[in-house]
CSV table of C-alpha atoms in Angstrom, one decimal:
chain,number,residue,atom,x,y,z
A,1194,UNK,CA,0.0,0.0,0.0
A,1195,UNK,CA,2.7,2.6,0.8
A,1196,UNK,CA,4.4,1.8,-2.5
A,1197,UNK,CA,1.1,2.6,-4.4
A,1198,UNK,CA,0.7,5.7,-2.4
A,1199,UNK,CA,4.2,7.0,-3.3
A,1200,UNK,CA,3.7,6.1,-6.9
A,1201,UNK,CA,0.4,8.0,-6.9
A,1202,UNK,CA,2.1,11.1,-5.5
A,1203,UNK,CA,5.0,10.9,-7.9
A,1204,UNK,CA,2.6,10.6,-10.9
A,1205,UNK,CA,0.6,13.6,-9.8
A,1206,UNK,CA,3.6,15.7,-9.0
A,1207,UNK,CA,5.1,14.8,-12.4
A,1208,UNK,CA,1.9,16.2,-14.1
A,1209,UNK,CA,1.7,19.4,-12.0
A,1210,UNK,CA,5.1,20.5,-10.7
A,1211,UNK,CA,6.8,21.4,-14.0
A,1212,UNK,CA,4.3,24.1,-14.7
A,1213,UNK,CA,4.5,25.3,-11.1
A,1214,UNK,CA,8.3,25.4,-11.4
A,1215,UNK,CA,8.1,27.3,-14.7
A,1216,UNK,CA,5.7,29.7,-13.1
A,1217,UNK,CA,1.9,30.2,-13.4
A,1218,UNK,CA,1.1,33.9,-14.0
A,1219,UNK,CA,-0.6,35.9,-11.3
A,1220,UNK,CA,-4.4,35.5,-11.4
A,1221,UNK,CA,-7.1,38.0,-10.4
A,1222,UNK,CA,-8.2,36.0,-7.4
A,1223,UNK,CA,-4.7,35.7,-6.1
A,1224,UNK,CA,-4.1,39.4,-6.5
A,1225,UNK,CA,-7.2,40.1,-4.5
A,1226,UNK,CA,-6.1,37.6,-1.8
A,1227,UNK,CA,-2.7,39.1,-1.5
A,1228,UNK,CA,-4.0,42.5,-1.1
A,1229,UNK,CA,-6.6,41.4,1.5
A,1230,UNK,CA,-3.9,39.6,3.5
A,1231,UNK,CA,-1.6,42.6,3.3
A,1232,UNK,CA,-4.3,45.0,4.6
A,1233,UNK,CA,-5.3,42.7,7.4
A,1234,UNK,CA,-1.7,42.2,8.4
A,1235,UNK,CA,-1.4,45.9,8.7
A,1236,UNK,CA,-4.1,45.9,11.3
A,1237,UNK,CA,-7.3,46.4,9.3
A,1238,UNK,CA,-10.4,44.5,10.5
A,1239,UNK,CA,-12.4,42.8,7.8
A,1240,UNK,CA,-15.5,44.6,6.6
A,1241,UNK,CA,-15.1,47.5,9.1
A,1242,UNK,CA,-11.7,48.7,7.8
A,1243,UNK,CA,-11.8,47.0,4.4
A,1244,UNK,CA,-14.6,47.1,1.9
A,1245,UNK,CA,-14.1,43.5,0.7
A,1246,UNK,CA,-16.4,40.5,0.4
A,1247,UNK,CA,-13.9,37.7,1.0
A,1248,UNK,CA,-15.3,35.3,3.6
A,1249,UNK,CA,-13.8,35.7,7.1
A,1250,UNK,CA,-11.9,32.5,7.5
A,1251,UNK,CA,-10.3,32.8,4.0
A,1252,UNK,CA,-9.3,36.4,4.8
A,1253,UNK,CA,-7.8,35.3,8.1
A,1254,UNK,CA,-5.7,32.7,6.2
A,1255,UNK,CA,-4.5,35.3,3.7
A,1256,UNK,CA,-3.5,37.6,6.6
A,1257,UNK,CA,-1.7,34.7,8.3
A,1258,UNK,CA,0.3,33.9,5.1
A,1259,UNK,CA,1.3,37.5,4.8
A,1260,UNK,CA,2.9,37.1,8.3
A,1261,UNK,CA,5.2,34.5,6.8
A,1262,UNK,CA,6.3,36.6,3.9
A,1263,UNK,CA,5.2,39.7,1.9
A,1264,UNK,CA,2.8,38.6,-0.9
A,1265,UNK,CA,3.9,34.9,-0.7
A,1266,UNK,CA,2.6,33.7,-4.0
A,1267,UNK,CA,4.8,30.6,-3.9
A,1268,UNK,CA,3.2,29.7,-0.6
A,1269,UNK,CA,-0.3,30.1,-2.1
A,1270,UNK,CA,0.6,27.5,-4.7
A,1271,UNK,CA,2.1,25.0,-2.2
A,1272,UNK,CA,-1.0,25.3,0.0
A,1273,UNK,CA,-3.4,24.8,-2.9
A,1274,UNK,CA,-1.5,21.6,-3.9
A,1275,UNK,CA,-1.6,20.4,-0.3
A,1276,UNK,CA,-5.3,21.0,0.0
A,1277,UNK,CA,-6.0,19.0,-3.1
A,1278,UNK,CA,-3.8,16.1,-1.8
A,1279,UNK,CA,-5.7,16.3,1.5
A,1280,UNK,CA,-9.1,16.2,-0.3
A,1281,UNK,CA,-8.1,13.3,-2.5
A,1282,UNK,CA,-6.6,11.1,0.2
A,1283,UNK,CA,-9.4,11.8,2.7
A,1284,UNK,CA,-12.0,11.0,0.1
A,1285,UNK,CA,-10.2,7.8,-0.8
A,1286,UNK,CA,-10.0,6.8,2.9
A,1287,UNK,CA,-13.7,7.4,3.4
A,1288,UNK,CA,-14.7,5.4,0.3
A,1289,UNK,CA,-12.5,2.5,1.3
A,1290,UNK,CA,-13.6,2.5,5.0
A,1291,UNK,CA,-17.3,2.7,4.2
A,1292,UNK,CA,-17.1,-0.1,1.6
A,1293,UNK,CA,-19.1,1.9,-0.9
A,1294,UNK,CA,-17.5,-0.1,-3.8
A,1295,UNK,CA,-16.5,-3.8,-3.9
A,1296,UNK,CA,-12.9,-2.9,-4.8
A,1297,UNK,CA,-10.5,-0.9,-2.6
A,1298,UNK,CA,-7.3,0.9,-3.4
A,1299,UNK,CA,-5.9,4.3,-4.4
A,1300,UNK,CA,-7.7,4.6,-7.7
A,1301,UNK,CA,-10.1,7.2,-6.2
A,1302,UNK,CA,-7.3,9.5,-5.0
A,1303,UNK,CA,-5.5,9.1,-8.3
A,1304,UNK,CA,-8.6,10.0,-10.4
A,1305,UNK,CA,-9.3,12.9,-8.1
A,1306,UNK,CA,-5.8,14.4,-8.5
A,1307,UNK,CA,-5.6,13.6,-12.2
A,1308,UNK,CA,-8.8,15.4,-13.1
A,1309,UNK,CA,-7.9,18.2,-10.8
A,1310,UNK,CA,-4.8,18.7,-13.0
A,1311,UNK,CA,-6.8,19.5,-16.1
A,1312,UNK,CA,-6.8,23.3,-15.4
A,1313,UNK,CA,-4.4,25.7,-13.6
A,1314,UNK,CA,-7.6,27.1,-11.9
A,1315,UNK,CA,-7.0,24.5,-9.2
A,1316,UNK,CA,-3.4,25.5,-8.8
A,1317,UNK,CA,-4.4,28.7,-7.1
A,1318,UNK,CA,-5.5,29.1,-3.5
A,1319,UNK,CA,-9.2,30.2,-3.7
A,1320,UNK,CA,-11.7,30.5,-0.9
A,1321,UNK,CA,-13.8,27.8,-2.7
A,1322,UNK,CA,-10.9,25.3,-2.7
A,1323,UNK,CA,-10.2,26.1,1.0
A,1324,UNK,CA,-13.9,25.6,2.0
A,1325,UNK,CA,-14.3,22.5,-0.1
A,1326,UNK,CA,-11.6,20.8,2.0
A,1327,UNK,CA,-13.9,21.1,5.1
A,1328,UNK,CA,-16.8,19.6,3.1
A,1329,UNK,CA,-14.6,16.5,2.3
A,1330,UNK,CA,-13.6,16.3,5.9
A,1331,UNK,CA,-17.2,16.3,7.0
A,1332,UNK,CA,-18.3,13.6,4.6
A,1333,UNK,CA,-17.5,10.7,6.9
A,1334,UNK,CA,-19.6,12.3,9.7
A,1335,UNK,CA,-22.7,12.1,7.4
A,1336,UNK,CA,-22.3,8.3,7.1
A,1337,UNK,CA,-23.6,6.2,10.0
A,1338,UNK,CA,-21.3,3.8,11.6
A,1339,UNK,CA,-23.9,1.3,13.0
A,1340,UNK,CA,-27.3,0.0,12.3
A,1341,UNK,CA,-28.7,2.4,14.9
A,1342,UNK,CA,-27.7,5.3,12.7
A,1343,UNK,CA,-26.0,8.5,13.9
A,1344,UNK,CA,-24.9,9.7,17.3
A,1345,UNK,CA,-25.3,13.3,18.3
A,1346,UNK,CA,-21.6,14.2,18.1
A,1347,UNK,CA,-21.2,13.0,14.5
A,1348,UNK,CA,-24.2,15.0,13.2
A,1349,UNK,CA,-23.1,18.1,15.1
A,1350,UNK,CA,-19.6,17.7,13.7
A,1351,UNK,CA,-20.9,17.4,10.2
A,1352,UNK,CA,-22.9,20.6,10.5
A,1353,UNK,CA,-20.0,22.3,12.1
A,1354,UNK,CA,-17.6,21.5,9.3
A,1355,UNK,CA,-20.2,22.7,6.7
A,1356,UNK,CA,-20.5,26.0,8.7
A,1357,UNK,CA,-16.7,26.3,8.7
A,1358,UNK,CA,-16.7,25.7,4.9
A,1359,UNK,CA,-19.3,28.4,4.5
A,1360,UNK,CA,-17.2,30.8,6.5
A,1361,UNK,CA,-14.5,30.2,3.8
A,1362,UNK,CA,-16.9,30.5,0.9
A,1363,UNK,CA,-20.6,31.3,1.7
A,1364,UNK,CA,-22.4,29.3,-1.1
A,1365,UNK,CA,-20.9,26.1,0.3
A,1366,UNK,CA,-23.8,26.4,2.8
A,1367,UNK,CA,-25.9,24.7,0.1
A,1368,UNK,CA,-24.2,21.4,1.2
A,1369,UNK,CA,-26.8,21.5,4.0
A,1370,UNK,CA,-29.1,20.1,1.3
A,1371,UNK,CA,-26.7,17.1,1.0
A,1372,UNK,CA,-26.7,16.7,4.8
A,1373,UNK,CA,-30.5,16.8,4.8
A,1374,UNK,CA,-30.6,14.0,2.2
A,1375,UNK,CA,-28.1,12.0,4.1
A,1376,UNK,CA,-30.1,12.4,7.3
A,1377,UNK,CA,-33.3,11.3,5.4
A,1378,UNK,CA,-31.9,8.1,4.0
A,1379,UNK,CA,-29.7,7.1,7.0
A,1380,UNK,CA,-31.2,8.4,10.2
A,1381,UNK,CA,-34.2,7.0,12.1
A,1382,UNK,CA,-35.4,10.4,13.4
A,1383,UNK,CA,-34.8,12.7,10.5
A,1384,UNK,CA,-36.3,15.9,11.9
A,1385,UNK,CA,-34.3,15.7,15.2
A,1386,UNK,CA,-31.1,14.7,13.3
A,1387,UNK,CA,-31.4,17.6,10.9
A,1388,UNK,CA,-31.9,20.0,13.8
A,1389,UNK,CA,-28.6,18.7,15.2
A,1390,UNK,CA,-27.0,19.3,11.8
A,1391,UNK,CA,-28.4,22.9,11.8
A,1392,UNK,CA,-27.1,23.5,15.3
A,1393,UNK,CA,-23.6,22.4,14.2
A,1394,UNK,CA,-23.8,24.6,11.1
A,1395,UNK,CA,-24.9,27.6,13.2
A,1396,UNK,CA,-22.2,27.4,15.8
A,1397,UNK,CA,-19.3,28.8,13.6
A,1398,UNK,CA,-21.5,31.7,12.5
A,1399,UNK,CA,-22.5,32.4,16.1
A,1400,UNK,CA,-18.8,32.6,17.0
A,1401,UNK,CA,-18.1,34.9,14.0
A,1402,UNK,CA,-21.1,37.1,14.7
A,1403,UNK,CA,-20.0,37.5,18.3
A,1404,UNK,CA,-16.5,38.4,17.2
A,1405,UNK,CA,-17.7,41.1,14.8
A,1406,UNK,CA,-20.3,42.3,17.4
A,1407,UNK,CA,-17.6,43.0,20.0
A,1408,UNK,CA,-15.5,44.8,17.4
A,1409,UNK,CA,-18.3,47.0,16.2
A,1410,UNK,CA,-18.3,45.3,12.8
A,1411,UNK,CA,-21.4,43.2,12.7
A,1412,UNK,CA,-23.5,45.5,10.4
A,1413,UNK,CA,-20.4,45.8,8.1
A,1414,UNK,CA,-20.1,42.0,8.1
A,1415,UNK,CA,-23.7,41.8,6.8
A,1416,UNK,CA,-23.3,44.7,4.4
A,1417,UNK,CA,-20.0,43.8,2.8
A,1418,UNK,CA,-20.0,40.0,3.0
A,1419,UNK,CA,-23.4,38.4,3.4
A,1420,UNK,CA,-25.5,40.7,1.3
A,1421,UNK,CA,-23.1,41.0,-1.8
A,1422,UNK,CA,-22.4,37.3,-1.8
A,1423,UNK,CA,-26.0,36.2,-1.5
A,1424,UNK,CA,-27.0,38.7,-4.2
A,1425,UNK,CA,-24.3,37.3,-6.5
A,1426,UNK,CA,-22.4,40.6,-6.8
A,1427,UNK,CA,-19.0,39.1,-6.2
A,1428,UNK,CA,-19.4,35.4,-7.1
A,1429,UNK,CA,-17.2,34.5,-10.2
A,1430,UNK,CA,-15.9,38.1,-10.5
A,1431,UNK,CA,-12.3,36.9,-10.7
A,1432,UNK,CA,-12.8,33.6,-12.6
A,1433,UNK,CA,-12.1,32.4,-16.1
A,1434,UNK,CA,-14.6,33.1,-18.8
A,1435,UNK,CA,-17.5,30.8,-19.0
A,1436,UNK,CA,-16.8,29.4,-22.5
A,1437,UNK,CA,-13.3,28.3,-21.4
A,1438,UNK,CA,-14.7,26.8,-18.2
A,1439,UNK,CA,-17.1,24.7,-20.2
A,1440,UNK,CA,-14.3,23.6,-22.6
A,1441,UNK,CA,-12.1,22.5,-19.6
A,1442,UNK,CA,-15.1,20.5,-18.2
A,1443,UNK,CA,-15.3,18.4,-21.4
A,1444,UNK,CA,-12.8,15.7,-20.2
A,1445,UNK,CA,-14.3,15.3,-16.6
A,1446,UNK,CA,-17.7,15.2,-18.1
A,1447,UNK,CA,-16.7,12.5,-20.5
A,1448,UNK,CA,-15.3,10.4,-17.7
A,1449,UNK,CA,-18.5,11.0,-15.7
A,1450,UNK,CA,-20.8,9.9,-18.6
A,1451,UNK,CA,-18.7,6.7,-19.2
A,1452,UNK,CA,-18.7,6.0,-15.5
A,1453,UNK,CA,-22.5,6.4,-15.2
A,1454,UNK,CA,-23.0,4.1,-18.2
A,1455,UNK,CA,-20.8,1.4,-16.6
A,1456,UNK,CA,-22.5,1.9,-13.2
A,1457,UNK,CA,-25.9,1.0,-14.6
A,1458,UNK,CA,-24.6,-2.4,-15.7
A,1459,UNK,CA,-23.2,-3.1,-12.2
A,1460,UNK,CA,-25.4,-4.4,-9.4
A,1461,UNK,CA,-24.7,-3.4,-5.9
A,1462,UNK,CA,-25.5,-6.0,-3.2
A,1463,UNK,CA,-25.6,-3.8,-0.1
A,1464,UNK,CA,-28.4,-1.4,0.7
A,1465,UNK,CA,-25.8,1.1,2.1
A,1466,UNK,CA,-23.9,1.1,-1.2
A,1467,UNK,CA,-27.1,2.0,-3.0
A,1468,UNK,CA,-27.9,4.8,-0.6
A,1469,UNK,CA,-24.4,6.2,-0.9
A,1470,UNK,CA,-24.7,6.1,-4.7
A,1471,UNK,CA,-27.9,8.2,-4.4
A,1472,UNK,CA,-26.1,10.6,-2.1
A,1473,UNK,CA,-23.4,11.1,-4.8
A,1474,UNK,CA,-26.1,11.9,-7.3
A,1475,UNK,CA,-27.5,14.5,-4.9
A,1476,UNK,CA,-23.9,15.9,-4.6
A,1477,UNK,CA,-23.9,16.4,-8.3
A,1478,UNK,CA,-27.1,18.4,-8.0
A,1479,UNK,CA,-25.8,20.6,-5.2
A,1480,UNK,CA,-22.6,21.2,-7.2
A,1481,UNK,CA,-24.8,22.3,-10.1
A,1482,UNK,CA,-26.7,24.7,-7.9
A,1483,UNK,CA,-23.4,26.2,-6.7
A,1484,UNK,CA,-22.1,26.6,-10.2
A,1485,UNK,CA,-25.3,28.3,-11.1
A,1486,UNK,CA,-25.0,30.6,-8.1
A,1487,UNK,CA,-21.5,31.5,-9.2
A,1488,UNK,CA,-22.5,31.9,-12.8
A,1489,UNK,CA,-20.2,29.0,-13.6
A,1490,UNK,CA,-17.0,31.1,-13.4
A,1491,UNK,CA,-16.2,31.2,-9.7
A,1492,UNK,CA,-12.5,30.3,-9.3
A,1493,UNK,CA,-12.1,26.7,-8.5
A,1494,UNK,CA,-15.6,25.6,-9.5
A,1495,UNK,CA,-14.2,22.3,-10.9
A,1496,UNK,CA,-13.4,21.0,-7.5
A,1497,UNK,CA,-17.2,20.8,-6.7
A,1498,UNK,CA,-17.8,17.9,-9.1
A,1499,UNK,CA,-14.6,16.0,-8.4
A,1500,UNK,CA,-15.9,13.9,-5.5
A,1501,UNK,CA,-18.9,12.4,-7.4
A,1502,UNK,CA,-16.9,12.0,-10.6
A,1503,UNK,CA,-14.2,10.2,-8.5
A,1504,UNK,CA,-16.8,7.9,-6.9
A,1505,UNK,CA,-18.5,7.0,-10.2
A,1506,UNK,CA,-15.2,6.5,-11.9
A,1507,UNK,CA,-14.6,3.5,-9.6
A,1508,UNK,CA,-17.2,1.6,-11.8
A,1509,UNK,CA,-15.2,2.6,-14.8
A,1510,UNK,CA,-11.9,1.3,-13.5
A,1511,UNK,CA,-13.2,-1.9,-11.9
A,1512,UNK,CA,-12.0,-5.3,-13.1
A,1513,UNK,CA,-13.5,-6.4,-16.4
A,1514,UNK,CA,-13.1,-9.5,-18.6
A,1515,UNK,CA,-11.1,-7.4,-21.0
A,1516,UNK,CA,-8.7,-5.7,-18.7
A,1517,UNK,CA,-6.7,-4.1,-21.4
A,1518,UNK,CA,-9.7,-1.9,-22.3
A,1519,UNK,CA,-9.7,-0.3,-18.9
A,1520,UNK,CA,-5.9,0.3,-19.0
A,1521,UNK,CA,-6.1,1.9,-22.5
A,1522,UNK,CA,-9.0,4.1,-21.3
A,1523,UNK,CA,-7.0,5.3,-18.3
A,1524,UNK,CA,-3.9,5.9,-20.4
A,1525,UNK,CA,-6.2,8.0,-22.8
A,1526,UNK,CA,-7.4,10.0,-19.8
A,1527,UNK,CA,-3.9,10.6,-18.6
A,1528,UNK,CA,-2.7,11.6,-22.0
A,1529,UNK,CA,-5.6,14.0,-22.4
A,1530,UNK,CA,-4.9,15.6,-19.1
A,1531,UNK,CA,-1.3,16.2,-20.0
A,1532,UNK,CA,-2.2,17.5,-23.4
A,1533,UNK,CA,-4.7,19.9,-22.0
A,1534,UNK,CA,-2.5,21.0,-19.2
A,1535,UNK,CA,0.5,21.7,-21.4
A,1536,UNK,CA,-1.3,22.8,-24.6
A,1537,UNK,CA,0.3,26.2,-24.6
A,1538,UNK,CA,3.8,24.8,-24.3
A,1539,UNK,CA,3.2,22.0,-26.8
A,1540,UNK,CA,1.5,24.5,-29.2
A,1541,UNK,CA,-1.7,22.5,-29.1
A,1542,UNK,CA,-4.0,25.4,-28.1
A,1543,UNK,CA,-4.7,26.1,-31.8
A,1544,UNK,CA,-5.5,22.4,-32.4
A,1545,UNK,CA,-7.8,22.2,-29.4
A,1546,UNK,CA,-9.3,25.6,-30.2
A,1547,UNK,CA,-9.4,27.0,-26.7
A,1548,UNK,CA,-6.9,29.4,-25.2
A,1549,UNK,CA,-4.6,28.8,-22.3
A,1550,UNK,CA,-5.5,30.1,-18.9
A,1551,UNK,CA,-2.3,32.2,-18.9
A,1552,UNK,CA,-4.0,34.6,-21.3
A,1553,UNK,CA,-6.3,35.7,-18.6
A,1554,UNK,CA,-3.6,36.4,-16.0
A,1555,UNK,CA,-3.2,39.8,-14.4
A,1556,UNK,CA,-0.6,42.0,-16.2
A,1557,UNK,CA,0.6,45.4,-15.0
A,1558,UNK,CA,-1.1,48.3,-16.6
A,1559,UNK,CA,1.6,50.0,-18.7
A,1560,UNK,CA,-0.1,53.4,-18.2
A,1561,UNK,CA,1.0,53.2,-14.5
A,1562,UNK,CA,4.4,51.6,-15.1
A,1563,UNK,CA,6.3,54.5,-13.4
A,1564,UNK,CA,4.3,54.1,-10.1
A,1565,UNK,CA,6.0,51.6,-7.8
A,1566,UNK,CA,6.1,51.1,-4.1
A,1567,UNK,CA,3.5,53.8,-3.4
A,1568,UNK,CA,0.4,53.8,-1.2
A,1569,UNK,CA,-2.5,54.0,-3.6
A,1570,UNK,CA,-6.2,54.7,-3.7
A,1571,UNK,CA,-7.7,53.6,-7.0
A,1572,UNK,CA,-11.1,55.2,-7.9
A,1573,UNK,CA,-12.3,52.5,-10.3
A,1574,UNK,CA,-12.5,48.7,-10.9
A,1575,UNK,CA,-9.0,48.2,-12.3
A,1576,UNK,CA,-6.9,46.6,-9.6
A,1577,UNK,CA,-3.8,46.2,-11.7
A,1578,UNK,CA,-2.0,49.3,-10.2
A,1579,UNK,CA,-1.9,47.4,-6.9
A,1580,UNK,CA,0.5,44.8,-8.4
A,1581,UNK,CA,3.5,47.0,-7.7
A,1582,UNK,CA,2.0,49.2,-5.0
A,1583,UNK,CA,0.1,48.9,-1.7
A,1584,UNK,CA,-3.5,49.7,-1.0
A,1585,UNK,CA,-3.9,52.6,1.5
A,1586,UNK,CA,-7.6,52.8,2.2
A,1587,UNK,CA,-10.6,50.5,3.0
A,1588,UNK,CA,-11.8,50.9,-0.6
A,1589,UNK,CA,-10.3,47.9,-2.2
A,1590,UNK,CA,-13.3,46.5,-4.1
A,1591,UNK,CA,-14.8,49.4,-6.1
A,1592,UNK,CA,-18.3,47.8,-6.3
A,1593,UNK,CA,-18.5,47.7,-2.6
A,1594,UNK,CA,-16.9,51.2,-2.3
A,1595,UNK,CA,-20.0,52.5,-3.9
A,1596,UNK,CA,-21.5,52.4,-0.4
A,1597,UNK,CA,-19.6,55.7,0.1
A,1598,UNK,CA,-18.5,57.0,-3.4
A,1599,UNK,CA,-22.0,56.3,-4.8
A,1600,UNK,CA,-23.7,58.6,-2.3
A,1601,UNK,CA,-21.7,61.7,-2.2
A,1602,UNK,CA,-24.9,63.8,-1.9
A,1603,UNK,CA,-25.4,62.3,1.6
A,1604,UNK,CA,-23.7,63.6,4.6
A,1605,UNK,CA,-23.2,60.2,6.1
A,1606,UNK,CA,-21.2,59.0,3.1
A,1607,UNK,CA,-19.0,62.1,3.1
A,1608,UNK,CA,-18.4,61.7,6.8
A,1609,UNK,CA,-17.3,58.1,6.3
A,1610,UNK,CA,-14.9,59.1,3.5
A,1611,UNK,CA,-13.3,61.7,5.8
A,1612,UNK,CA,-13.1,59.3,8.7
A,1613,UNK,CA,-11.5,56.5,6.6
A,1614,UNK,CA,-8.9,58.6,4.7
A,1615,UNK,CA,-8.1,61.6,7.0
A,1616,UNK,CA,-5.7,59.7,9.4
A,1617,UNK,CA,-3.3,58.6,6.7
A,1618,UNK,CA,-4.2,59.7,3.2
A,1619,UNK,CA,-2.8,57.7,0.2
A,1620,UNK,CA,0.2,59.2,-1.4
A,1621,UNK,CA,-1.0,58.5,-5.0
A,1622,UNK,CA,-4.6,58.7,-6.2
A,1623,UNK,CA,-5.7,57.2,-9.5
A,1624,UNK,CA,-9.0,58.5,-10.8
A,1625,UNK,CA,-10.4,56.0,-13.3
A,1626,UNK,CA,-14.0,57.4,-13.0
A,1627,UNK,CA,-13.5,61.2,-13.3
A,1628,UNK,CA,-14.8,61.7,-9.8
A,1629,UNK,CA,-12.0,63.8,-8.3
A,1630,UNK,CA,-13.6,67.2,-9.1
A,1631,UNK,CA,-16.7,66.3,-7.1
A,1632,UNK,CA,-14.6,64.9,-4.3
A,1633,UNK,CA,-12.5,68.0,-4.1
A,1634,UNK,CA,-15.6,70.1,-3.9
A,1635,UNK,CA,-17.4,68.0,-1.2
A,1636,UNK,CA,-14.3,66.7,0.8
A,1637,UNK,CA,-11.7,69.4,0.2
A,1638,UNK,CA,-9.8,68.7,3.5
A,1639,UNK,CA,-8.6,65.4,1.9
A,1640,UNK,CA,-9.0,65.5,-1.8
A,1641,UNK,CA,-8.1,69.1,-2.2
A,1642,UNK,CA,-4.5,68.1,-1.3
A,1643,UNK,CA,-4.0,66.1,-4.5
A,1644,UNK,CA,-2.3,67.7,-7.5
A,1645,UNK,CA,-2.0,66.4,-11.1
A,1646,UNK,CA,1.1,64.6,-12.3
A,1647,UNK,CA,2.5,64.0,-15.7
A,1648,UNK,CA,0.5,60.8,-16.1
A,1649,UNK,CA,-3.2,61.5,-16.9
A,1650,UNK,CA,-5.7,60.8,-14.1
A,1651,UNK,CA,-2.9,60.2,-11.6
A,1652,UNK,CA,-2.6,62.6,-8.7
A,1653,UNK,CA,-0.1,63.0,-5.9
A,1654,UNK,CA,-0.6,64.1,-2.3
A,1655,UNK,CA,0.9,67.5,-1.7
């Protein structure tokens, strides 16, 4: 067994590490995470001192990583790979221990990691990838360990882990639907069991609400995290285009279709195995709902469907009279993953007719090339100037900053602008929305101190 595990790890690293070594360009979601971690490391409190919708536990992790090093992009890539390895091995362990399939081994973990290597979207550390790890960790608590069903601690733990996942990425709360289905098919007292699940889910949010309440940030938590996320304002904002996402899903979808076709020709003897199979179908439904909520482009969306695809693929790789067919099929999947993964280096992107993810990486704006190492305030949605500079105000996300900049005719908004910027004004202001004249008229004590530079729409503090 250890030899197989080592071989699995070596195969996955052989597929993924060369690209990581050559370097994956900075993505929009990573830039946002680096900036959030930097601001929180400087002492800002989420939502109260930073207008950003990143979930609290994800933001706390980004701040912790900034303690290790300034903008540690290399550490982000290492942690994302470690999270995928954790998810794959934990799922493999649960499938083997629960006897959900007649054959045991490491094929589940291998399939999980292999399909996760289709796109560089899962090489980046996203809140969704982080939260999904807790969903995988909570899967075993949804499965009963005896004929009597659940005990209270297991159900509470399952709900608790779903709540922690939602504190990393709020739409993961939809996995309560999966928990409800598991309770219905496994538990004797479904209503009482689901209440325990809900209590576990609510506990992390009760702790988070208490923390923000005692820091005078509870209304801000609702305004800048809960409301924008539930309304879909921020979901998928930094992801790959939807057409590219669909093209990258072709191979995992093909594996799923073939696996489902093989599954219908395989009979399962145990009632528990049939129920687990039904639960994986519900998992696919919940993943589809989450993809719809994120408009299909939320960074890391592919990871949502990897557990059910991995489970159903066990039917595809099971022993057959013609064993060579399974081996050829697996070799074809492996070759396809390598071809898709390295299509830009192998010049296959024109043959496959879909672009490499690197084309959507964040590149510095040449208009602001001379601005480096400054403390910025960008009045507009373009965050590229922050690549070589530091944010110096709470207004990181321009959409959420409209809570103040969009209501300049109201005294409360003008007061908040003065309160947030007066103690330490940014040294450079970039006005992408032609709003400085109005700001200089209504908040002259702050914005009247900026004078034009040689670069259009760039102003420097006097």
